[in-house]
Coordinates of C-alpha atoms in Angstrom, one line a residue:
Chain A
X1 CA -15.9 1.2 15.4
X2 CA -19.0 3.6 15.2
X3 CA -20.7 3.5 11.9
X4 CA -23.3 1.7 9.8
X5 CA -23.3 -1.9 9.0
X6 CA -25.2 -3.2 5.8
X7 CA -25.9 -6.9 5.0
X8 CA -25.4 -8.6 2.7
X9 CA -22.5 -7.1 0.9
X10 CA -23.7 -8.5 -2.4
X11 CA -26.6 -10.7 -3.7
X12 CA -27.8 -12.4 -6.8
X13 CA -31.6 -12.6 -6.7
X14 CA -34.1 -14.3 -9.0
X15 CA -36.8 -12.0 -10.3
X16 CA -40.1 -12.2 -8.4
X17 CA -38.3 -13.1 -5.1
X18 CA -38.6 -11.0 -1.8
X19 CA -35.5 -9.7 -0.3
X20 CA -34.6 -7.7 2.7
X21 CA -31.5 -5.5 3.0
X22 CA -30.3 -4.9 6.4
X23 CA -29.0 -1.7 7.9
X24 CA -27.8 -1.0 11.5
X25 CA -26.2 2.0 12.9
X26 CA -24.6 2.5 16.3
X27 CA -24.3 6.3 16.4
X28 CA -27.8 6.9 17.9
X29 CA -28.6 9.2 14.7
X30 CA -32.2 10.1 14.5
X31 CA -32.4 10.2 10.6
X32 CA -31.8 7.2 8.4
X33 CA -32.0 6.9 4.6
X34 CA -31.8 4.4 1.7
X35 CA -30.2 5.3 -1.5
X36 CA -29.6 3.5 -4.8
X37 CA -26.6 4.4 -6.9
X38 CA -26.7 3.8 -10.6
X39 CA -24.0 4.6 -13.2
X40 CA -24.7 8.0 -14.7
X41 CA -27.6 8.7 -12.4
X42 CA -25.8 9.3 -9.1
X43 CA -27.4 8.6 -5.7
X44 CA -31.2 8.6 -5.6
X45 CA -33.2 8.5 -2.4
X46 CA -35.7 5.7 -2.0
X47 CA -37.1 6.1 1.4
X48 CA -36.1 7.9 4.5
X49 CA -36.9 8.0 8.3
X50 CA -36.6 11.2 10.4
X51 CA -36.9 9.4 13.6
X52 CA -37.9 5.9 15.0
X53 CA -41.5 5.0 14.1
X54 CA -41.8 7.3 11.1
X55 CA -40.9 6.9 7.5
X56 CA -41.3 8.8 4.2
X57 CA -41.0 8.2 0.5
X58 CA -38.1 9.6 -1.4
X59 CA -37.4 10.1 -5.2
X60 CA -37.7 6.4 -6.4
X61 CA -39.9 4.5 -3.8
X62 CA -41.9 2.2 -6.0
X63 CA -41.2 -1.4 -5.4
X64 CA -39.5 -0.8 -2.0
X65 CA -40.7 -0.6 1.5
X66 CA -39.1 0.3 4.8
X67 CA -39.8 0.2 8.6
X68 CA -38.3 1.9 11.6
X69 CA -39.1 0.0 14.7
X70 CA -36.2 1.4 16.7
X71 CA -33.4 4.0 16.3
X72 CA -30.7 1.6 15.2
X73 CA -32.3 -0.5 12.4
X74 CA -33.7 0.5 9.0
X75 CA -34.3 -2.5 6.8
X76 CA -35.3 -2.1 3.1
X77 CA -37.6 -4.7 1.6
X78 CA -38.2 -5.5 -2.2
X79 CA -41.4 -7.3 -2.2
X80 CA -41.1 -8.7 -5.7
X81 CA -37.7 -8.0 -7.2
X82 CA -37.4 -7.0 -10.8
X83 CA -34.3 -6.6 -13.0
X84 CA -34.5 -2.7 -12.9
X85 CA -33.8 -3.0 -9.2
X86 CA -30.3 -4.2 -10.0
X87 CA -28.2 -1.5 -8.3
X88 CA -25.9 -0.7 -5.5
X89 CA -27.9 0.2 -2.3
X90 CA -26.4 2.5 0.4
X91 CA -27.9 3.1 3.8
X92 CA -27.0 6.4 5.5
X93 CA -27.7 8.2 8.8
X94 CA -27.5 11.8 10.1
X95 CA -28.0 13.5 13.4
X96 CA -30.6 15.7 11.6
X97 CA -31.2 18.0 8.7
X98 CA -28.2 20.2 7.9
X99 CA -25.6 17.6 9.1
X100 CA -23.4 15.3 6.9
X101 CA -24.5 11.9 6.3
X102 CA -22.5 8.7 7.3
X103 CA -22.9 6.0 4.7
X104 CA -22.6 2.3 5.0
X105 CA -20.3 0.2 2.5
X106 CA -23.3 -0.7 0.4
X107 CA -25.0 -3.9 -0.9
X108 CA -24.6 -4.8 -4.6
X109 CA -27.8 -6.4 -5.8
X110 CA -28.3 -8.2 -9.1
X111 CA -31.8 -9.2 -10.2
X112 CA -31.8 -11.9 -12.8
Chain B
X1 CA -34.1 19.1 -15.0
X2 CA -30.6 18.9 -13.5
X3 CA -30.5 20.8 -10.3
X4 CA -26.9 19.7 -9.3
X5 CA -24.2 19.5 -12.0
X6 CA -20.7 18.4 -11.4
X7 CA -17.8 18.9 -13.9
X8 CA -15.7 17.6 -15.2
X9 CA -17.1 14.1 -15.3
X10 CA -13.5 12.8 -15.2
X11 CA -10.1 14.4 -14.5
X12 CA -6.6 13.0 -14.8
X13 CA -3.8 14.9 -12.9
X14 CA -0.1 14.3 -12.4
X15 CA 1.1 14.3 -8.8
X16 CA 1.5 17.7 -7.6
X17 CA -0.7 19.3 -10.3
X18 CA -3.2 21.5 -8.6
X19 CA -6.7 21.7 -10.0
X20 CA -10.4 22.4 -9.1
X21 CA -13.6 20.4 -9.3
X22 CA -16.9 22.2 -9.9
X23 CA -20.5 21.8 -8.4
X24 CA -23.2 24.1 -9.9
X25 CA -26.7 24.3 -8.6
X26 CA -30.0 25.9 -9.6
X27 CA -32.0 25.2 -6.5
X28 CA -33.3 28.0 -4.4
X29 CA -33.5 28.0 -0.6
X30 CA -30.1 26.4 -0.1
X31 CA -29.8 24.9 3.3
X32 CA -26.3 23.4 2.8
X33 CA -23.8 22.0 0.3
X34 CA -22.0 18.8 1.1
X35 CA -18.9 17.3 -0.4
X36 CA -18.1 13.5 -0.2
X37 CA -15.3 11.2 -1.3
X38 CA -16.1 7.8 -2.7
X39 CA -13.6 5.0 -3.2
X40 CA -14.5 2.1 -5.4
X41 CA -16.7 -0.4 -3.8
X42 CA -17.3 1.8 -0.7
X43 CA -19.9 4.2 0.5
X44 CA -19.4 8.0 0.2
X45 CA -17.2 9.5 3.0
X46 CA -18.3 13.0 4.3
X47 CA -15.7 15.7 3.7
X48 CA -17.2 19.2 4.1
X49 CA -20.5 21.1 4.7
X50 CA -20.8 24.7 3.4
X51 CA -23.9 26.7 4.5
X52 CA -23.6 30.3 3.0
X53 CA -21.9 32.1 0.1
X54 CA -18.3 33.0 0.9
X55 CA -17.6 30.1 3.4
X56 CA -14.5 28.1 3.0
X57 CA -13.4 24.8 4.6
X58 CA -10.1 23.1 4.4
X59 CA -8.8 19.5 5.1
X60 CA -5.3 18.5 4.2
X61 CA -4.9 19.1 0.4
X62 CA -8.6 20.0 -0.1
X63 CA -10.4 23.2 0.2
X64 CA -14.1 23.8 -0.5
X65 CA -15.6 27.1 -1.4
X66 CA -19.2 28.2 -2.0
X67 CA -20.7 31.0 -4.1
X68 CA -24.5 31.7 -4.6
X69 CA -24.4 29.4 -7.7
X70 CA -21.7 26.9 -7.3
X71 CA -19.1 25.3 -5.2
X72 CA -15.4 24.4 -5.9
X73 CA -13.3 21.7 -4.4
X74 CA -9.7 22.8 -4.9
X75 CA -7.1 20.1 -4.7
X76 CA -3.5 21.4 -4.0
X77 CA -0.5 19.3 -4.9
X78 CA -2.6 16.0 -5.2
X79 CA -1.1 12.6 -4.4
X80 CA -2.2 9.3 -5.9
X81 CA -4.1 8.4 -2.7
X82 CA -6.5 11.5 -3.6
X83 CA -7.7 9.3 -6.4
X84 CA -11.5 8.8 -5.9
X85 CA -14.9 10.0 -7.1
X86 CA -15.9 13.4 -5.5
X87 CA -19.6 13.9 -5.0
X88 CA -21.5 17.1 -4.1
X89 CA -24.9 17.2 -2.7
X90 CA -27.2 20.1 -2.1
X91 CA -29.8 20.3 0.6
X92 CA -32.6 22.7 -0.2
X93 CA -36.1 23.6 1.1
X94 CA -39.1 22.5 -0.9
X95 CA -42.7 22.6 -0.2
X96 CA -42.5 19.1 1.2
X97 CA -39.5 20.0 3.5
X98 CA -35.8 19.6 3.0
X99 CA -34.5 17.7 0.1
X100 CA -31.0 16.4 -0.6
X101 CA -29.9 16.1 -4.2
X102 CA -26.6 14.5 -5.3
X103 CA -24.5 15.3 -8.4
X104 CA -23.2 12.4 -10.5
X105 CA -19.6 13.1 -9.4
X106 CA -16.3 13.7 -10.7
X107 CA -13.8 10.8 -11.0
X108 CA -10.4 11.9 -10.1
X109 CA -7.2 10.0 -11.0
X110 CA -3.9 11.2 -9.9
X111 CA -0.9 9.7 -11.4
X112 CA 2.8 9.6 -10.4

């Protein structure tokens, strides 16, 4: 089934640890995104990539990094996790600007 | 400042009781307005894209409309399976390129 696969589905992480959230899509979409969703704040863009080999900062990029080595994969790394990074993280992709986004099922991350 | 505002925050309907959800926006340079459905524990699911005032889109019991300042998601004769959180997102042109901003959603509960 075409779509986006995120892993892990949930994780409890000790503060200060490094963590990579994985995201893979099989739709050959050019653009990919990472969002975090927090109660009362909605979805906020962390980082994006318009095409393989390029990345950009979103609304809340501090503490996160991304890479886009190929079209299909877009991992999100927390270099040193802090409790404020407790959230649900969604990866999304689209064919390009003006097109609807396809979202993964999310990773629920708790930093303690 | 809030650029995308959804109302109401929560709505409870009886099965068959039609209603509308509102998404108002204050951005200029609208490139597109998107509606998504999100079920608990899942990622948002794309419903519609509207590009210009006066445009309408329909899907089963849902109909989305767009004016210059707001969009409505009309739900006709809803069923319990329509219960979900409905998100709108506005794509708009900034000095740094296109930006997509999400509202915080309307949580819909349809009861028998």
